[in-house]
Amino acid sequence: MRVLVVTAVPVERDAVTRAFGGPEEHLTLPGAELHRCGAFDVLAGGAGPAAAAAATAFALASAAGPSEPYGLVVSAGIGGAFTPVTPLGSLIVADGIVAADLGAETAEGFLPVTALGFGRDRFTPPPALVREISAATGAAAGPVLTVSTVTGSAERAAALLAAHPGALAEAMEGFGVAEAAARAGVPVLEVRAVSNAVGPRDRDAWRVGDALAALTDAFGAAAPVLDVWNSHENPEG
């Protein structure tokens, strides 16, 4: 079994592949390039849930052969966090991947898509794997929100926390990756390194370089856990 890691942009993809060392094989997919490092395939699928879902679905359908299918999909990258619970440069592993703005605005407030009677708005990664990755990397475990529009005000940040108590971070791809993985019957995980605080946009305060370095460290520590989990859960691999 292989592990598919999906990031938004190439700089995140490269931060992940640096953790594995050794040679890389580059495979060309329509609209993207997949970097193969041992048992890990790392793909920069594009920003936002739609691009992430499309790239993940295509990779799941075409990049791994029938003799070596994917046993796990990981959404990975940097993201904004609801500090001070998760400070800049820290790591987060999602115990819930939540579509925070998929639904409808009403006079009484926001209704999630599930309240409208459609689909789902949350995926739950394997709890045992979340615990093991958290222990191996020092990551905080908690809900990660997927949004299509990055939060840019204190009011919006407060509204998200009110709607999703305990949320640790927001990013733009996790739910899309999870949706594609679920339809393929493959478990999903989300790992984020914190580059900025959720709220008013202050690019001067962002620590993108530190977050990318933390992402590399995270996958260096997580790789043995993922290898063992994948072989244990999928012994035919």
Tab-separated table of C-alpha atoms in Angstrom:
chain	number	residue	atom	x	y	z
A	1	MET	CA	0.000	0.000	0.000
A	2	ARG	CA	1.123	3.546	-0.745
A	3	VAL	CA	0.428	6.853	1.016
A	4	LEU	CA	-0.827	9.834	-1.008
A	5	VAL	CA	0.012	13.262	0.443
A	6	VAL	CA	-1.841	16.215	-1.101
A	7	THR	CA	-0.712	19.815	-0.574
A	8	ALA	CA	-2.006	23.006	-2.142
A	9	VAL	CA	1.171	24.445	-3.662
A	10	PRO	CA	4.628	23.192	-4.706
A	11	VAL	CA	6.464	24.848	-1.810
A	12	GLU	CA	4.391	22.742	0.620
A	13	ARG	CA	4.927	19.628	-1.488
A	14	ASP	CA	8.681	20.210	-1.429
A	15	ALA	CA	8.638	20.736	2.346
A	16	VAL	CA	7.040	17.301	2.707
A	17	THR	CA	9.373	15.502	0.308
A	18	ARG	CA	12.451	16.940	2.046
A	19	ALA	CA	11.492	14.871	5.076
A	20	PHE	CA	11.941	11.611	3.187
A	21	GLY	CA	15.360	12.222	1.633
A	22	GLY	CA	16.671	9.976	-1.084
A	23	PRO	CA	15.771	10.028	-4.773
A	24	GLU	CA	12.431	11.171	-6.126
A	25	GLU	CA	10.559	9.911	-9.138
A	26	HIS	CA	8.432	12.550	-10.874
A	27	LEU	CA	5.192	11.449	-12.504
A	28	THR	CA	3.206	13.810	-14.703
A	29	LEU	CA	-0.540	13.959	-14.123
A	30	PRO	CA	-2.916	16.307	-15.956
A	31	GLY	CA	-2.402	19.708	-14.344
A	32	ALA	CA	0.047	18.512	-11.693
A	33	GLU	CA	3.292	16.678	-11.032
A	34	LEU	CA	3.432	13.894	-8.481
A	35	HIS	CA	6.680	13.320	-6.570
A	36	ARG	CA	7.238	9.700	-5.532
A	37	CYS	CA	9.506	9.115	-2.525
A	38	GLY	CA	9.554	5.459	-1.503
A	39	ALA	CA	6.051	4.552	-0.364
A	40	PHE	CA	4.922	8.215	-0.372
A	41	ASP	CA	3.417	10.042	-3.348
A	42	VAL	CA	3.280	13.812	-2.813
A	43	LEU	CA	1.111	16.004	-5.008
A	44	ALA	CA	0.544	19.775	-5.152
A	45	GLY	CA	-3.118	19.699	-6.106
A	46	GLY	CA	-4.002	23.403	-6.064
A	47	ALA	CA	-5.595	25.840	-3.631
A	48	GLY	CA	-9.119	25.402	-2.329
A	49	PRO	CA	-11.413	22.430	-1.748
A	50	ALA	CA	-12.500	22.007	-5.372
A	51	ALA	CA	-8.967	21.785	-6.779
A	52	ALA	CA	-7.894	19.567	-3.890
A	53	ALA	CA	-10.798	17.175	-4.410
A	54	ALA	CA	-10.226	16.953	-8.165
A	55	ALA	CA	-6.475	16.360	-7.836
A	56	THR	CA	-6.939	13.784	-5.099
A	57	ALA	CA	-9.616	11.897	-7.007
A	58	PHE	CA	-7.519	11.800	-10.150
A	59	ALA	CA	-4.426	10.587	-8.292
A	60	LEU	CA	-6.399	7.905	-6.475
A	61	ALA	CA	-7.792	6.679	-9.774
A	62	SER	CA	-4.635	6.747	-11.844
A	63	ALA	CA	-1.344	7.169	-9.984
A	64	ALA	CA	-1.155	3.903	-8.012
A	65	GLY	CA	-1.335	0.579	-9.776
A	66	PRO	CA	-3.729	-2.247	-8.844
A	67	SER	CA	-0.891	-4.199	-7.235
A	68	GLU	CA	0.020	-1.300	-4.944
A	69	PRO	CA	-3.044	0.883	-4.219
A	70	TYR	CA	-3.269	3.745	-1.780
A	71	GLY	CA	-4.028	2.824	1.812
A	72	LEU	CA	-4.075	6.374	3.233
A	73	VAL	CA	-4.491	9.943	1.996
A	74	VAL	CA	-2.993	12.876	3.915
A	75	SER	CA	-3.970	16.506	3.391
A	76	ALA	CA	-0.928	18.546	4.409
A	77	GLY	CA	0.359	22.092	4.378
A	78	ILE	CA	0.474	25.289	6.331
A	79	GLY	CA	-2.551	27.057	7.762
A	80	GLY	CA	-3.941	29.657	10.099
A	81	ALA	CA	-4.581	28.819	13.729
A	82	PHE	CA	-6.839	30.029	16.466
A	83	THR	CA	-3.979	31.101	18.738
A	84	PRO	CA	-2.823	31.056	21.526
A	85	VAL	CA	-3.884	27.402	21.744
A	86	THR	CA	-1.765	26.653	18.677
A	87	PRO	CA	1.065	29.213	18.319
A	88	LEU	CA	2.971	30.038	15.154
A	89	GLY	CA	5.282	27.230	14.092
A	90	SER	CA	3.345	24.551	15.963
A	91	LEU	CA	1.782	21.457	14.425
A	92	ILE	CA	-1.828	20.319	14.284
A	93	VAL	CA	-3.320	16.962	13.349
A	94	ALA	CA	-7.037	17.007	12.661
A	95	ASP	CA	-9.339	14.783	14.671
A	96	GLY	CA	-12.164	16.239	12.578
A	97	ILE	CA	-12.035	17.721	9.064
A	98	VAL	CA	-14.897	20.205	8.897
A	99	ALA	CA	-16.468	22.114	6.004
A	100	ALA	CA	-16.990	25.382	7.866
A	101	ASP	CA	-18.640	27.473	5.149
A	102	LEU	CA	-20.530	24.883	3.098
A	103	GLY	CA	-24.201	25.634	3.569
A	104	ALA	CA	-26.556	28.613	3.478
A	105	GLU	CA	-26.850	32.011	5.114
A	106	THR	CA	-30.272	32.664	6.637
A	107	ALA	CA	-31.859	35.415	8.676
A	108	GLU	CA	-31.236	33.261	11.731
A	109	GLY	CA	-27.577	32.645	10.842
A	110	PHE	CA	-25.518	30.092	8.959
A	111	LEU	CA	-26.920	26.627	8.272
A	112	PRO	CA	-24.462	23.841	7.461
A	113	VAL	CA	-25.108	21.727	4.416
A	114	THR	CA	-26.285	18.862	6.628
A	115	ALA	CA	-29.074	21.042	8.028
A	116	LEU	CA	-30.249	21.545	4.452
A	117	GLY	CA	-30.506	17.805	4.014
A	118	PHE	CA	-27.520	17.384	1.716
A	119	GLY	CA	-24.271	15.465	2.014
A	120	ARG	CA	-22.004	15.814	5.023
A	121	ASP	CA	-19.883	18.523	6.593
A	122	ARG	CA	-17.348	16.522	8.632
A	123	PHE	CA	-14.940	13.623	8.216
A	124	THR	CA	-13.272	11.846	11.131
A	125	PRO	CA	-9.737	10.518	10.589
A	126	PRO	CA	-8.843	7.204	12.276
A	127	PRO	CA	-8.645	8.133	15.989
A	128	ALA	CA	-5.789	5.739	16.766
A	129	LEU	CA	-3.718	7.171	13.921
A	130	VAL	CA	-4.438	10.723	15.078
A	131	ARG	CA	-3.173	9.827	18.553
A	132	GLU	CA	-0.044	8.169	17.193
A	133	ILE	CA	0.841	11.062	14.880
A	134	SER	CA	0.195	13.560	17.662
A	135	ALA	CA	2.520	11.642	19.981
A	136	ALA	CA	5.245	11.254	17.354
A	137	THR	CA	5.255	14.889	16.194
A	138	GLY	CA	4.105	16.818	19.258
A	139	ALA	CA	1.127	18.082	17.291
A	140	ALA	CA	-2.039	19.286	18.968
A	141	ALA	CA	-5.110	17.283	17.961
A	142	GLY	CA	-8.411	18.973	17.244
A	143	PRO	CA	-10.814	20.035	14.499
A	144	VAL	CA	-9.397	21.749	11.420
A	145	LEU	CA	-11.851	23.879	9.456
A	146	THR	CA	-11.895	23.960	5.661
A	147	VAL	CA	-12.894	27.346	4.248
A	148	SER	CA	-13.107	28.642	0.691
A	149	THR	CA	-12.351	32.195	1.822
A	150	VAL	CA	-9.502	32.756	4.259
A	151	THR	CA	-10.623	34.606	7.383
A	152	GLY	CA	-9.577	38.259	7.422
A	153	SER	CA	-11.297	39.792	10.433
A	154	ALA	CA	-11.607	39.268	14.161
A	155	GLU	CA	-15.392	39.133	13.796
A	156	ARG	CA	-15.256	36.267	11.312
A	157	ALA	CA	-12.720	34.394	13.443
A	158	ALA	CA	-15.018	34.726	16.456
A	159	ALA	CA	-17.999	33.535	14.426
A	160	LEU	CA	-16.119	30.437	13.277
A	161	LEU	CA	-15.103	29.582	16.817
A	162	ALA	CA	-18.651	30.102	18.028
A	163	ALA	CA	-19.958	27.749	15.360
A	164	HIS	CA	-17.135	25.228	15.846
A	165	PRO	CA	-15.994	25.295	19.492
A	166	GLY	CA	-12.562	23.813	19.958
A	167	ALA	CA	-11.438	24.344	16.370
A	168	LEU	CA	-7.661	24.670	16.215
A	169	ALA	CA	-7.030	25.881	12.673
A	170	GLU	CA	-8.403	26.741	9.276
A	171	ALA	CA	-7.095	25.823	5.841
A	172	MET	CA	-8.562	25.511	2.361
A	173	GLU	CA	-8.083	21.930	1.187
A	174	GLY	CA	-8.726	19.309	3.866
A	175	PHE	CA	-12.420	18.698	3.259
A	176	GLY	CA	-11.924	18.421	-0.494
A	177	VAL	CA	-9.171	15.856	-0.015
A	178	ALA	CA	-11.324	13.970	2.497
A	179	GLU	CA	-14.340	13.936	0.190
A	180	ALA	CA	-12.324	12.359	-2.612
A	181	ALA	CA	-10.660	9.866	-0.274
A	182	ALA	CA	-13.991	8.813	1.240
A	183	ARG	CA	-15.517	8.152	-2.165
A	184	ALA	CA	-12.554	5.916	-2.955
A	185	GLY	CA	-12.897	4.123	0.388
A	186	VAL	CA	-9.485	5.281	1.624
A	187	PRO	CA	-8.870	6.694	5.153
A	188	VAL	CA	-7.795	10.338	5.423
A	189	LEU	CA	-5.600	12.398	7.732
A	190	GLU	CA	-4.875	16.146	7.862
A	191	VAL	CA	-1.642	17.674	9.160
A	192	ARG	CA	-1.065	21.437	9.361
A	193	ALA	CA	1.859	23.605	10.408
A	194	VAL	CA	0.825	27.013	11.727
A	195	SER	CA	2.023	29.990	9.691
A	196	ASN	CA	-0.347	32.693	10.940
A	197	ALA	CA	-3.169	33.495	13.306
A	198	VAL	CA	-6.763	33.349	12.091
A	199	GLY	CA	-8.145	36.897	12.037
A	200	PRO	CA	-7.062	40.247	10.606
A	201	ARG	CA	-4.564	39.696	7.791
A	202	ASP	CA	-1.088	40.864	8.776
A	203	ARG	CA	1.373	39.341	6.329
A	204	ASP	CA	4.318	40.841	8.193
A	205	ALA	CA	3.424	38.651	11.177
A	206	TRP	CA	3.217	35.438	9.175
A	207	ARG	CA	5.974	32.858	9.652
A	208	VAL	CA	5.723	30.839	6.462
A	209	GLY	CA	9.342	29.695	6.515
A	210	ASP	CA	9.061	28.457	10.084
A	211	ALA	CA	5.827	26.649	9.265
A	212	LEU	CA	7.352	24.929	6.231
A	213	ALA	CA	10.323	23.811	8.323
A	214	ALA	CA	7.903	22.454	10.935
A	215	LEU	CA	6.037	20.598	8.177
A	216	THR	CA	9.268	18.913	7.091
A	217	ASP	CA	10.026	17.944	10.689
A	218	ALA	CA	6.498	16.636	11.110
A	219	PHE	CA	6.741	14.243	8.197
A	220	GLY	CA	10.201	13.151	9.243
A	221	ALA	CA	8.740	12.094	12.584
A	222	ALA	CA	5.457	10.828	11.144
A	223	ALA	CA	6.833	8.701	8.289
A	224	PRO	CA	7.697	5.645	10.438
A	225	VAL	CA	4.291	5.817	12.114
A	226	LEU	CA	2.525	6.043	8.763
A	227	ASP	CA	4.542	3.135	7.371
A	228	VAL	CA	3.713	0.907	10.347
A	229	TRP	CA	0.051	1.923	10.436
A	230	ASN	CA	-0.369	1.409	6.695
A	231	SER	CA	1.198	-2.054	6.775
A	232	HIS	CA	-0.782	-3.031	9.898
A	233	GLU	CA	-4.128	-1.783	8.648
A	234	ASN	CA	-3.492	-3.067	5.140
A	235	PRO	CA	-1.447	-6.255	5.569
A	236	GLU	CA	-1.786	-7.200	1.925
A	237	GLY	CA	0.418	-4.151	1.157
